[in-house]
CSV table of C-alpha atoms and ligand atoms in Angstrom, one decimal:
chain,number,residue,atom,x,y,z
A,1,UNK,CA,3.9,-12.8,-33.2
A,2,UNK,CA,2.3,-9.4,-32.1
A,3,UNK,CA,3.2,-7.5,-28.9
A,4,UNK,CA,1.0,-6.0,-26.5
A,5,UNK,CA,1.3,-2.7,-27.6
A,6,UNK,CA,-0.1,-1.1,-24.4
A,7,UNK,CA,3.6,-1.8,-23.2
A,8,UNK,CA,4.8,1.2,-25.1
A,9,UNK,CA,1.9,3.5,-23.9
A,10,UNK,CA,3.3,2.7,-20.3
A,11,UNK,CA,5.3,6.0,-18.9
A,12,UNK,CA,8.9,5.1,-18.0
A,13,UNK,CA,9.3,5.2,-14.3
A,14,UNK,CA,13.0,6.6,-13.5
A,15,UNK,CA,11.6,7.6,-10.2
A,16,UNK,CA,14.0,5.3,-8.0
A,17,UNK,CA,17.1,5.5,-10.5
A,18,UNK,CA,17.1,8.9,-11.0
A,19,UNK,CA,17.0,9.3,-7.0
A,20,UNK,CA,19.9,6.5,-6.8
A,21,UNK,CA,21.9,8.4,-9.6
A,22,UNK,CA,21.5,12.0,-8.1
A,23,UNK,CA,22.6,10.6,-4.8
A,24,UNK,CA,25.6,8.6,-6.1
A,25,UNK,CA,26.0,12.2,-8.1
A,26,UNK,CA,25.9,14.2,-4.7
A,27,UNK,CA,27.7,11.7,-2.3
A,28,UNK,CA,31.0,11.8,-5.0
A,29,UNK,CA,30.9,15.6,-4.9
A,30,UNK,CA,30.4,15.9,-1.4
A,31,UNK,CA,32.3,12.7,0.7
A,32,UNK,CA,32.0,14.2,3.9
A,33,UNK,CA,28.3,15.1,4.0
A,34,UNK,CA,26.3,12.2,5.7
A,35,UNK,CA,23.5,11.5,3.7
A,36,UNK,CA,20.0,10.7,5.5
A,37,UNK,CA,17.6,8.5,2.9
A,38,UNK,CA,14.3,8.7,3.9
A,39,UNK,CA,12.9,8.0,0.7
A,40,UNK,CA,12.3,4.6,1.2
A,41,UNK,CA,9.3,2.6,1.2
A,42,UNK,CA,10.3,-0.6,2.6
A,43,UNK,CA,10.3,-1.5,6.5
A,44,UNK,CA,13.7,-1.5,8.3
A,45,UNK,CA,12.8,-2.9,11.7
A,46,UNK,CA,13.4,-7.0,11.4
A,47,UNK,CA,11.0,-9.7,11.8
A,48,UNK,CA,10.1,-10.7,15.5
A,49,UNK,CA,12.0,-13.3,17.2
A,50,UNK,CA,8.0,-15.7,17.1
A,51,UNK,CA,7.7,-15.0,13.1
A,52,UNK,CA,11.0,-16.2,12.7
A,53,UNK,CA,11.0,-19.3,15.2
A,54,UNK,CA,7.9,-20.6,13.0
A,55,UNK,CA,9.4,-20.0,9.3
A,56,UNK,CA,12.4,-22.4,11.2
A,57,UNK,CA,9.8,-25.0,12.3
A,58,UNK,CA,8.1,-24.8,9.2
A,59,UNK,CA,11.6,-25.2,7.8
A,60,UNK,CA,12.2,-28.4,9.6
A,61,UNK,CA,8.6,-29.8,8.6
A,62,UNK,CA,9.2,-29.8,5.4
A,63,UNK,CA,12.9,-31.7,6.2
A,64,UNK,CA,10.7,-34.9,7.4
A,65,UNK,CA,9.6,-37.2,5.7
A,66,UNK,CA,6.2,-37.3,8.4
A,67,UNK,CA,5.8,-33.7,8.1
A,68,UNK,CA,6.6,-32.6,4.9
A,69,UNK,CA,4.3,-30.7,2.6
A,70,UNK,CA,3.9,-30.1,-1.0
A,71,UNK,CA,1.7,-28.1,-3.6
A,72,UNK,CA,-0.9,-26.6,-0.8
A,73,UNK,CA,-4.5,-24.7,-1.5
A,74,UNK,CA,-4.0,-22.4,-4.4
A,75,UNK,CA,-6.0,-20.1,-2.1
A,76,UNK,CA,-4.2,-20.6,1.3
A,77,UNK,CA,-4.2,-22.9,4.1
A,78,UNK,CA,-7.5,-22.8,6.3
A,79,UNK,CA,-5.0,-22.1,9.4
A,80,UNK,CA,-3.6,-19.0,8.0
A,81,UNK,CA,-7.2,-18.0,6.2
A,82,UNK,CA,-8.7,-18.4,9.8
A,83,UNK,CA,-6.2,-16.0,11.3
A,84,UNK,CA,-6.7,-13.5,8.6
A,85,UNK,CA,-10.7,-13.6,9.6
A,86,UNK,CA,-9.5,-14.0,13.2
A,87,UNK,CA,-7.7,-10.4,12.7
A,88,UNK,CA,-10.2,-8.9,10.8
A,89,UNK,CA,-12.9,-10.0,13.8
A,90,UNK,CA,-10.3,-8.1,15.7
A,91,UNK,CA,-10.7,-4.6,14.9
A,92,UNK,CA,-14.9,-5.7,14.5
A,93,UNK,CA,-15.2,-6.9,10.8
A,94,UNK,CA,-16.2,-10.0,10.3
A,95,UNK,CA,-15.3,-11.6,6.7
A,96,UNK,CA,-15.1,-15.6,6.2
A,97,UNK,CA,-12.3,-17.6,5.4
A,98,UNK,CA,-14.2,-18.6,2.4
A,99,UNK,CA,-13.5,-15.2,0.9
A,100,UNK,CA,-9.8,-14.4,1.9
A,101,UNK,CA,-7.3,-15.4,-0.8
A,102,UNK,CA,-3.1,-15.9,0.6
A,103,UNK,CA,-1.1,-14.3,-2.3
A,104,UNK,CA,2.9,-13.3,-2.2
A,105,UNK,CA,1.6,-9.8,-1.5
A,106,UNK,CA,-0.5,-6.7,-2.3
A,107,UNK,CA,1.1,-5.7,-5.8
A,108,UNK,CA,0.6,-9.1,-7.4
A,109,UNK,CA,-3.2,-9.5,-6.8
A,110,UNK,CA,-4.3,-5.8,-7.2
A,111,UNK,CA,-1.9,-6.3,-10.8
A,112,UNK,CA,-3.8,-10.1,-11.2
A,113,UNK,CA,-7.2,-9.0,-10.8
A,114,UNK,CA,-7.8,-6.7,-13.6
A,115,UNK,CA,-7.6,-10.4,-15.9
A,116,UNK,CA,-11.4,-10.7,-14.6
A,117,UNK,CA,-12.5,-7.2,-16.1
A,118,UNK,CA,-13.1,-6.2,-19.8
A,119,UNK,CA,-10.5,-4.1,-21.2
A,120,UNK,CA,-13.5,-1.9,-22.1
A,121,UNK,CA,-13.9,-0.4,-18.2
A,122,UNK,CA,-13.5,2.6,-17.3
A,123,UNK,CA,-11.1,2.9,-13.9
A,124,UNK,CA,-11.0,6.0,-11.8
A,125,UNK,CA,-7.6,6.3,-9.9
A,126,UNK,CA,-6.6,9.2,-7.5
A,127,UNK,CA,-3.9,11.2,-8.2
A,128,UNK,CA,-1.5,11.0,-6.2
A,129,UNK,CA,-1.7,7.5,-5.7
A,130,UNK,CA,0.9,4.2,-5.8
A,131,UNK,CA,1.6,4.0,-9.5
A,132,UNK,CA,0.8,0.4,-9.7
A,133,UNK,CA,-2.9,1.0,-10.2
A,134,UNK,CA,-2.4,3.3,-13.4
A,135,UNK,CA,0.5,1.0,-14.6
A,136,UNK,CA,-1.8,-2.1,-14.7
A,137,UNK,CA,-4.7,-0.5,-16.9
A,138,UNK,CA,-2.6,0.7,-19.3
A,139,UNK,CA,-0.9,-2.5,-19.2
A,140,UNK,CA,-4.6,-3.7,-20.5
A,141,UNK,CA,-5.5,-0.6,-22.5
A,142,UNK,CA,-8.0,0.2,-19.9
A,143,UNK,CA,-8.9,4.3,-19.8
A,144,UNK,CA,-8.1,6.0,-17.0
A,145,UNK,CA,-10.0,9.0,-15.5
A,146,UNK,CA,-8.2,10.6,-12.5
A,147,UNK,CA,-9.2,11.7,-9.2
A,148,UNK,CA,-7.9,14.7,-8.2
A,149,UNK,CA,-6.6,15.4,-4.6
A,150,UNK,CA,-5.5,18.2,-3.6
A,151,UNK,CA,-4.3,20.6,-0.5
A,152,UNK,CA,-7.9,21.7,-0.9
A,153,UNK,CA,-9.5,18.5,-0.3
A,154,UNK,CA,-7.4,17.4,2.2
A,155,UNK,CA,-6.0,14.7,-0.6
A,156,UNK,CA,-9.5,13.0,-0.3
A,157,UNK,CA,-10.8,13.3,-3.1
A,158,UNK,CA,-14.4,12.1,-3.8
A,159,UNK,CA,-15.8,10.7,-6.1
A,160,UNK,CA,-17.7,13.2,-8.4
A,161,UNK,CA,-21.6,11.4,-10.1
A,162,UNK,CA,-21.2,12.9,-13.5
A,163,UNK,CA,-18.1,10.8,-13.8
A,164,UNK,CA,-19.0,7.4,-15.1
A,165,UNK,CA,-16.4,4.4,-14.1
A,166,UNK,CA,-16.3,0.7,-13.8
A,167,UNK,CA,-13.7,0.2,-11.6
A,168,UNK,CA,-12.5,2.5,-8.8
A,169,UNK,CA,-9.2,2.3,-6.4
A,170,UNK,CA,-9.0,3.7,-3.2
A,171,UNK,CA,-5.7,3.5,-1.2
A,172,UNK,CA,-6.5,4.2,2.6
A,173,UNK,CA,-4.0,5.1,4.1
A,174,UNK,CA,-2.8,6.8,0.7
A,175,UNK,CA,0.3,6.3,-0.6
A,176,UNK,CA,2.1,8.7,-0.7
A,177,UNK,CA,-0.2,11.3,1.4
A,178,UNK,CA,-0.7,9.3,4.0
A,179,UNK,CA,-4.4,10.5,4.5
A,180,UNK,CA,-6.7,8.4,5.7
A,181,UNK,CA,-10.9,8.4,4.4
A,182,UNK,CA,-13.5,9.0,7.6
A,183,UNK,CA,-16.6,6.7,7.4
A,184,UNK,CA,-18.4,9.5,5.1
A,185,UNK,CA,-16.0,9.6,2.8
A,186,UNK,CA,-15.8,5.9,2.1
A,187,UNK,CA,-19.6,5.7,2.3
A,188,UNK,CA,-19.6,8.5,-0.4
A,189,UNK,CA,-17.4,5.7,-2.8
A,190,UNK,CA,-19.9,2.9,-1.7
A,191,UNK,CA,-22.8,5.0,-2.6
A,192,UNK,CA,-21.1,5.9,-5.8
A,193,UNK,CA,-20.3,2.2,-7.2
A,194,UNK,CA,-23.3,0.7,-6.3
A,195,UNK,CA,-25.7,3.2,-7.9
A,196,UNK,CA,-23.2,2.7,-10.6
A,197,UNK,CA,-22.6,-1.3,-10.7
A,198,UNK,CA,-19.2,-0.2,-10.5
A,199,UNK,CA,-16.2,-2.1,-8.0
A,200,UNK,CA,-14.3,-0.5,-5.4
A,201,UNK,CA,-10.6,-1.6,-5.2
A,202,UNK,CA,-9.7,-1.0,-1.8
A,203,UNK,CA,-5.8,-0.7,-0.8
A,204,UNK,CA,-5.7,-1.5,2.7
A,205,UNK,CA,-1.7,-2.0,2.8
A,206,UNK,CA,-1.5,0.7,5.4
A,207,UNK,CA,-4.7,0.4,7.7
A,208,UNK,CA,-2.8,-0.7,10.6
A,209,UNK,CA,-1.0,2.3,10.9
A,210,UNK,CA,-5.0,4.2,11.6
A,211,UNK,CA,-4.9,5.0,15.1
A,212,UNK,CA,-8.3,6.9,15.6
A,213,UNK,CA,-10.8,4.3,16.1
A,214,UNK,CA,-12.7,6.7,14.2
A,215,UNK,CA,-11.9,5.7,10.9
A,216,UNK,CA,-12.1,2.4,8.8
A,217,UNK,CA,-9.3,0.2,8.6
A,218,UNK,CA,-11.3,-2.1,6.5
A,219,UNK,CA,-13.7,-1.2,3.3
A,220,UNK,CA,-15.7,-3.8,5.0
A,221,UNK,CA,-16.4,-1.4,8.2
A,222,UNK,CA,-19.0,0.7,5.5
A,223,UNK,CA,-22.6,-0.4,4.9
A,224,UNK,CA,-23.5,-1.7,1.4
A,225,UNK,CA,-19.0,-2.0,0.8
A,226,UNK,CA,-19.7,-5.9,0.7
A,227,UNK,CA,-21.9,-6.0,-2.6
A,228,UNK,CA,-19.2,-3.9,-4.5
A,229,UNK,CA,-15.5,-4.0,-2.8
A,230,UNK,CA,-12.7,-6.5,-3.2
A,231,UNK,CA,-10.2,-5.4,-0.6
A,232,UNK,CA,-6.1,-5.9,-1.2
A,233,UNK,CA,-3.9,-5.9,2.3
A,234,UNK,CA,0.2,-7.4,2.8
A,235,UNK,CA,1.6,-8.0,5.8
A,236,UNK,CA,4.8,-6.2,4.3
A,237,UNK,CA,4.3,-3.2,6.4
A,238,UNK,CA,1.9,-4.4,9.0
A,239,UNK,CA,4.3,-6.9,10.1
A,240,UNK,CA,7.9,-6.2,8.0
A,241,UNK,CA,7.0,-9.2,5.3
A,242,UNK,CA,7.9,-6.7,2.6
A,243,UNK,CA,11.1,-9.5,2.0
A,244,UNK,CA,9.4,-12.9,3.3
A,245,UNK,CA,6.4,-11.7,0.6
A,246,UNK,CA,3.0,-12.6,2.3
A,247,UNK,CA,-0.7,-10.6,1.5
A,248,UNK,CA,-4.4,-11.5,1.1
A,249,UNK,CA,-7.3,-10.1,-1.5
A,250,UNK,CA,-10.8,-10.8,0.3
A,251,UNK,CA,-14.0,-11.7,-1.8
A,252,UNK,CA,-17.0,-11.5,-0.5
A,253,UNK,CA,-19.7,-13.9,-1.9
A,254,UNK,CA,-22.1,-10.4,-2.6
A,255,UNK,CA,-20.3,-9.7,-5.4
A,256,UNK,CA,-22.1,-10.7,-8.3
A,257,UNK,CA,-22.0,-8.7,-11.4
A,258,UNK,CA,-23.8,-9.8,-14.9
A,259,UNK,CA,-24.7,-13.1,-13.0
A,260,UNK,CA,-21.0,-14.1,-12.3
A,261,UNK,CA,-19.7,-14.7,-8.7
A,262,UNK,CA,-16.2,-12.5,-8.9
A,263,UNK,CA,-15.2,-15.0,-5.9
A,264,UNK,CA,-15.8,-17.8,-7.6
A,265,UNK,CA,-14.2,-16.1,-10.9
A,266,UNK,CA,-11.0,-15.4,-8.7
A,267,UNK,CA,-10.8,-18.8,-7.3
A,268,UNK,CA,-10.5,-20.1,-10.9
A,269,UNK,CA,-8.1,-17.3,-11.7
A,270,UNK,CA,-5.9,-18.4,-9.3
A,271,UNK,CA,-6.3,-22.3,-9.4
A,272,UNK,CA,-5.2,-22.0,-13.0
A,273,UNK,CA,-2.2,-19.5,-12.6
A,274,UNK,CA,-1.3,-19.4,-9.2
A,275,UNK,CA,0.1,-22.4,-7.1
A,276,UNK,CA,0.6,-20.7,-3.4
A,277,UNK,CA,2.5,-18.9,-1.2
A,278,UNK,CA,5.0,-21.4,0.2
A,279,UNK,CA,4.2,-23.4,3.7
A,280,UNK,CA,6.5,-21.8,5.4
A,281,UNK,CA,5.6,-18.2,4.9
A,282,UNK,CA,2.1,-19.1,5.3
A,283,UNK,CA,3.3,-20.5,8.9
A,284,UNK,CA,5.3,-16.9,9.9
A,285,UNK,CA,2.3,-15.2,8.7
A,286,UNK,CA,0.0,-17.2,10.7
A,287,UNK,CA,1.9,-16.5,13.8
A,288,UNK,CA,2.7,-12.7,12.5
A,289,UNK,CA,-1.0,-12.0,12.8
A,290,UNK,CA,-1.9,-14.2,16.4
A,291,UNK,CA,-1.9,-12.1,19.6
A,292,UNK,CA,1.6,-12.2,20.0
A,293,UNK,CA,2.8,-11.6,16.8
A,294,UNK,CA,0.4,-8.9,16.6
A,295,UNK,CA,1.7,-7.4,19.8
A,296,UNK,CA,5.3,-7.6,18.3
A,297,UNK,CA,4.0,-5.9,14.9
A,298,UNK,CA,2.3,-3.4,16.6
A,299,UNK,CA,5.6,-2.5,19.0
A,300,UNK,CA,7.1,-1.9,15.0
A,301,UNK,CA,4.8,0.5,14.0
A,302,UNK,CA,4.8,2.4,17.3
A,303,UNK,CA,8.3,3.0,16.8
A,304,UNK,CA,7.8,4.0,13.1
A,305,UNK,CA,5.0,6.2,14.3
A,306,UNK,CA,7.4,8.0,16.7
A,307,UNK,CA,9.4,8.7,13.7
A,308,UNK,CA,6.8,10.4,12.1
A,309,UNK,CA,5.9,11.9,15.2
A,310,UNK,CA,9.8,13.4,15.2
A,311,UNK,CA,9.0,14.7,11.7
A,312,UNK,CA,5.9,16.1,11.8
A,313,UNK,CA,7.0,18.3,15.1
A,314,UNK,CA,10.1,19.9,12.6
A,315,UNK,CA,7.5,21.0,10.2
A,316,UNK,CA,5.0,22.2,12.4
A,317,UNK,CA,7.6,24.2,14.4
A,318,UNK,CA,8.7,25.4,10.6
A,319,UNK,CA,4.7,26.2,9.5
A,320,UNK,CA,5.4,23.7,6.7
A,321,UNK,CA,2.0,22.4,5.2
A,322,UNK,CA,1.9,18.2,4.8
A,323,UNK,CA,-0.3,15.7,5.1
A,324,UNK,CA,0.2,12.1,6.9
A,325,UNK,CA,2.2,10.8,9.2
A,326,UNK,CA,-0.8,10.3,11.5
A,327,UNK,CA,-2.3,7.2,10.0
A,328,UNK,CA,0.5,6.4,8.0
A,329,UNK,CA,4.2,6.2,8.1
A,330,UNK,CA,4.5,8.5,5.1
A,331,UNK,CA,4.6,12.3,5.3
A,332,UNK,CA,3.8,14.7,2.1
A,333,UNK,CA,4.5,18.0,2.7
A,334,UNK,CA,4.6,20.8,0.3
A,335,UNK,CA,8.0,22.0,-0.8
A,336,UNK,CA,9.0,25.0,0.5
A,337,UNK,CA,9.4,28.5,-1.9
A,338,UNK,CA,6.8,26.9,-4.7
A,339,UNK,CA,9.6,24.6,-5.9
A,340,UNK,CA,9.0,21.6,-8.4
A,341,UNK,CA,9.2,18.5,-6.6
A,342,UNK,CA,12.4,17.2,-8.1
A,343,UNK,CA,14.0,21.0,-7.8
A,344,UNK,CA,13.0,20.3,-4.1
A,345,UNK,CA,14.9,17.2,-4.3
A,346,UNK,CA,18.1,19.0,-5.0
A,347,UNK,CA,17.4,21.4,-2.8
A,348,UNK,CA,16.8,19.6,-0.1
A,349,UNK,CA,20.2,16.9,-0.3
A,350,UNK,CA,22.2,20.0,-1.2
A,351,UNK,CA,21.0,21.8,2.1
A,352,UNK,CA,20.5,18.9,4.6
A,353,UNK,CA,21.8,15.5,2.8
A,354,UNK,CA,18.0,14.6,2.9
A,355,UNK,CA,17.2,12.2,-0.1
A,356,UNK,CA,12.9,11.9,-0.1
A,357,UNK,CA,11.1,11.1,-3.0
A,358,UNK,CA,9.4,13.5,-5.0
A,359,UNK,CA,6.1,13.7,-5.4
A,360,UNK,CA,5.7,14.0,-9.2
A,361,UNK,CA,6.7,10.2,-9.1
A,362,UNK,CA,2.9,9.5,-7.5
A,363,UNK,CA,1.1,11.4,-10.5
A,364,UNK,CA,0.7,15.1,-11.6
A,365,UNK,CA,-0.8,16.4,-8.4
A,366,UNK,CA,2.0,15.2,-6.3
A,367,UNK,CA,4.8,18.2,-8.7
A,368,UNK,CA,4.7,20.6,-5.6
A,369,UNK,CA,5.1,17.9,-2.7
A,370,UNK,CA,7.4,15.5,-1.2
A,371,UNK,CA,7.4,12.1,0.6
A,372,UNK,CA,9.2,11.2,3.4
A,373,UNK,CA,8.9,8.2,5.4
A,374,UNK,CA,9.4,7.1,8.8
A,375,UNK,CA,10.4,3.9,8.3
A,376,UNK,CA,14.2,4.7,8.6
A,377,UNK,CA,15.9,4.5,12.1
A,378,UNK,CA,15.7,6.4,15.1
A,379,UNK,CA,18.7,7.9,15.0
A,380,UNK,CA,19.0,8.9,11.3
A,381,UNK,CA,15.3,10.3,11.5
A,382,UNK,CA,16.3,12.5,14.8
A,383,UNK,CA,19.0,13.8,12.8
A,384,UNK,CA,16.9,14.7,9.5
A,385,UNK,CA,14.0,16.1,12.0
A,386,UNK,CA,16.8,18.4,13.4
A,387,UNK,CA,18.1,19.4,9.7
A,388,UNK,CA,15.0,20.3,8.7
A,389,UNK,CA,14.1,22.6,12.0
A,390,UNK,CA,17.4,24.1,11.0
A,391,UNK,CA,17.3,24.6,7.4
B,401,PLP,N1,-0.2,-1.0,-1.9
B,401,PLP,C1,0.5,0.1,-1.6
B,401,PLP,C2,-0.4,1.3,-1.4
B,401,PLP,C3,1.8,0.1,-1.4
B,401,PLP,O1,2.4,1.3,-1.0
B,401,PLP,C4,2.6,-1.1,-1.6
B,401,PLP,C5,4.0,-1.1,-1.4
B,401,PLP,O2,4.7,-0.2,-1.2
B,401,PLP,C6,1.9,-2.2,-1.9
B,401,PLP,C7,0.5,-2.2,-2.1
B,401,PLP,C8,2.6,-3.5,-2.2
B,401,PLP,O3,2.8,-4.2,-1.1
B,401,PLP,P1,3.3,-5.7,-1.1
B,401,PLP,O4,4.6,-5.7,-0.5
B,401,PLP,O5,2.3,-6.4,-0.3
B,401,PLP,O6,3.3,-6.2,-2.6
């Protein structure tokens, strides 16, 4: 028996335990000091009362004998496929439900597809990005080139012709920068892979957080995108599924590379090893993304936006440099006096009781920035807007 050796290759992440220890470290020493966490990626407003009233009535199906359901399509009911075109016809894109595949969320599929690529591609990933992407390909022994983003390019990077890839990931909104691609920019991707025969991995996980009709929320929005994009979206933080687990990977039947139909390669990808997202989150979904769940979702992000809003106005009023928060609940903003990212970190809970996450733990690009997010609550994010006005 022979491990996969590419294991060890991987980086250890002690991103999140190092935060929880320095916290647990700082709260001990410091019992009075209320600590605001807006490091968090995860959602913190709960499900609307519709979402919920149909994951109970799906519930209650499966309880009768008349009603109940087993295995369903490895690639997602037609109900909740047609509301996942329905949505995408709603902000003008039209994809069928032929190409949308329901998985348990973004992170398994973008992790799942690489099994239909050689080991032997090349992958271009920005830096800083969600560190998923890189994880994956070393996972595979896949080399990575990076994409480097910068204050200089507004953390849009693009891609540059004399670097040859196979594969290339785009995350728009970006996590962590929260900065969004404009048509050109995206063009300049889709121009790139298909002079290339390369494929575009799109991250969508955030697009419904772009308000300027301006830009794309969907790969699909740029000319040429449907002969060499596969695009990845969740309703974890469109519409708070991040616990209930609920995404879909679209397909289109364009892309054909060396004679093979990837759709038709992903559909037998996922008949063999995936048996479905369970009927009744299928259900909630289904109702998460119709008009009204849609209008419920949307009253969500408003409020997170508002929180970003709240943050954005204490740096501004501070001349602190960041980008996001616009499109994006996330805000990465430079850390004040050239500090390191994780000196920052100390820094900042030792002078405001503000845990963030640093931006090292996104790639080597993010060392002088931080994240914060506005997916906390009112209240707390008032309080760490004020702290960091007064700091
Ligand atoms: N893609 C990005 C850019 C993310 O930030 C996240 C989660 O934080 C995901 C995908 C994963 O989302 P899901 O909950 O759908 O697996």
């Amino acid at each position: 028996m022979k491990l996969n050796e590419h294991y060890f290759e991987l980086t250890e992440s002690y991103l999140f335990s190092d935060i929880a220890r320095r916290v647990k470290a700082f709260a001990a020493a410091h019992p009075d000091q209320k600590i605001i966490r807006m490091g968090i990626g995860d959602v913190t407003r709960p499900l609307p009362p519709a979402v919920t009233a149909a994951l109970e009535g799906a519930a209650r199906e499966m309880g009768q004998r008349e009603t109940f359901r087993g295995y369903g399509p490895e690639q997602g009911y037609p109900f909740l496929r047609e509301a996942v075109a329905a949505y995408y016809q709603s902000h003008s894109t039209v994809v069928s439900p032929e190409e949308i595949f329901i998985g348990d969320g973004a992170k398994s599929d973008l992790g799942n597809i690489l099994d239909l690529f050689s080991p032997a591609c090349t992958v271009l990933i920005p830096d800083p990005v969600y560190p998923v992407y890189v994880d994956t390909n070393v996972m595979a022994g896949r080399r990575i080139v990076y994409l480097n983003a910068s204050g200089q390019n507004g953390f849009l990077p693009l891609p540059d012709p004399r670097v040859k890839a196979d594969i290339l990931y785009i995350c728009s909104p970006n996590n962590p920068t929260g900065a969004a691609y404009d048509r050109q920019g995206l063009q300049a991707f889709v121009d790139y892979a298909r002079e290339n025969g390369a494929l575009i991995l799109y991250d969508a996980a955030y697009e419904a957080f772009i308000t300027d009709p301006a830009l794309p929320r969907s790969i699909y929005e740029i000319e040429g995108a449907r002969q060499c994009a596969i695009e990845f979206c969740s309703l974890s933080k469109t519409a708070g599924f991040t616990g209930l687990r609920c995404g879909y990977t679209v397909v289109p039947q364009e892309l054909v590379f060396e004679g093979h139909s990837l759709r038709a390669m992903w559909l037998r990808r996922q008949t063999t090893k995936f048996n479905g997202v369970s009927y009744p989150v299928q259900r909630a979904a289904a109702v998460a993304l119709s008009e009204e769940g849609r209008r419920a979702s949307e009253e969500n992000i408003s409020y997170y936006r508002e929180n970003a809003r709240l943050l954005m106005q204490a740096l501004d009023k501070r001349g602190i440099f960041y980008t996001g928060g616009r499109h994006s609940p996330y805000l990465f903003m430079r850390c004040e006096n050239g500090m390191g990212s994780w000196q920052y970190f100390d820094w900042l809970l030792e002078n405001a009781g503000i845990v963030g996450t640093p931006g090292a733990g996104f790639g080597k690009n993010g060392e002088n920035y931080f994240r914060l997010s506005a997916f906390g609550g009112r209240e707390e994010t008032k309080e760490a807007a004020e702290r960091l006005l007064n700091l």
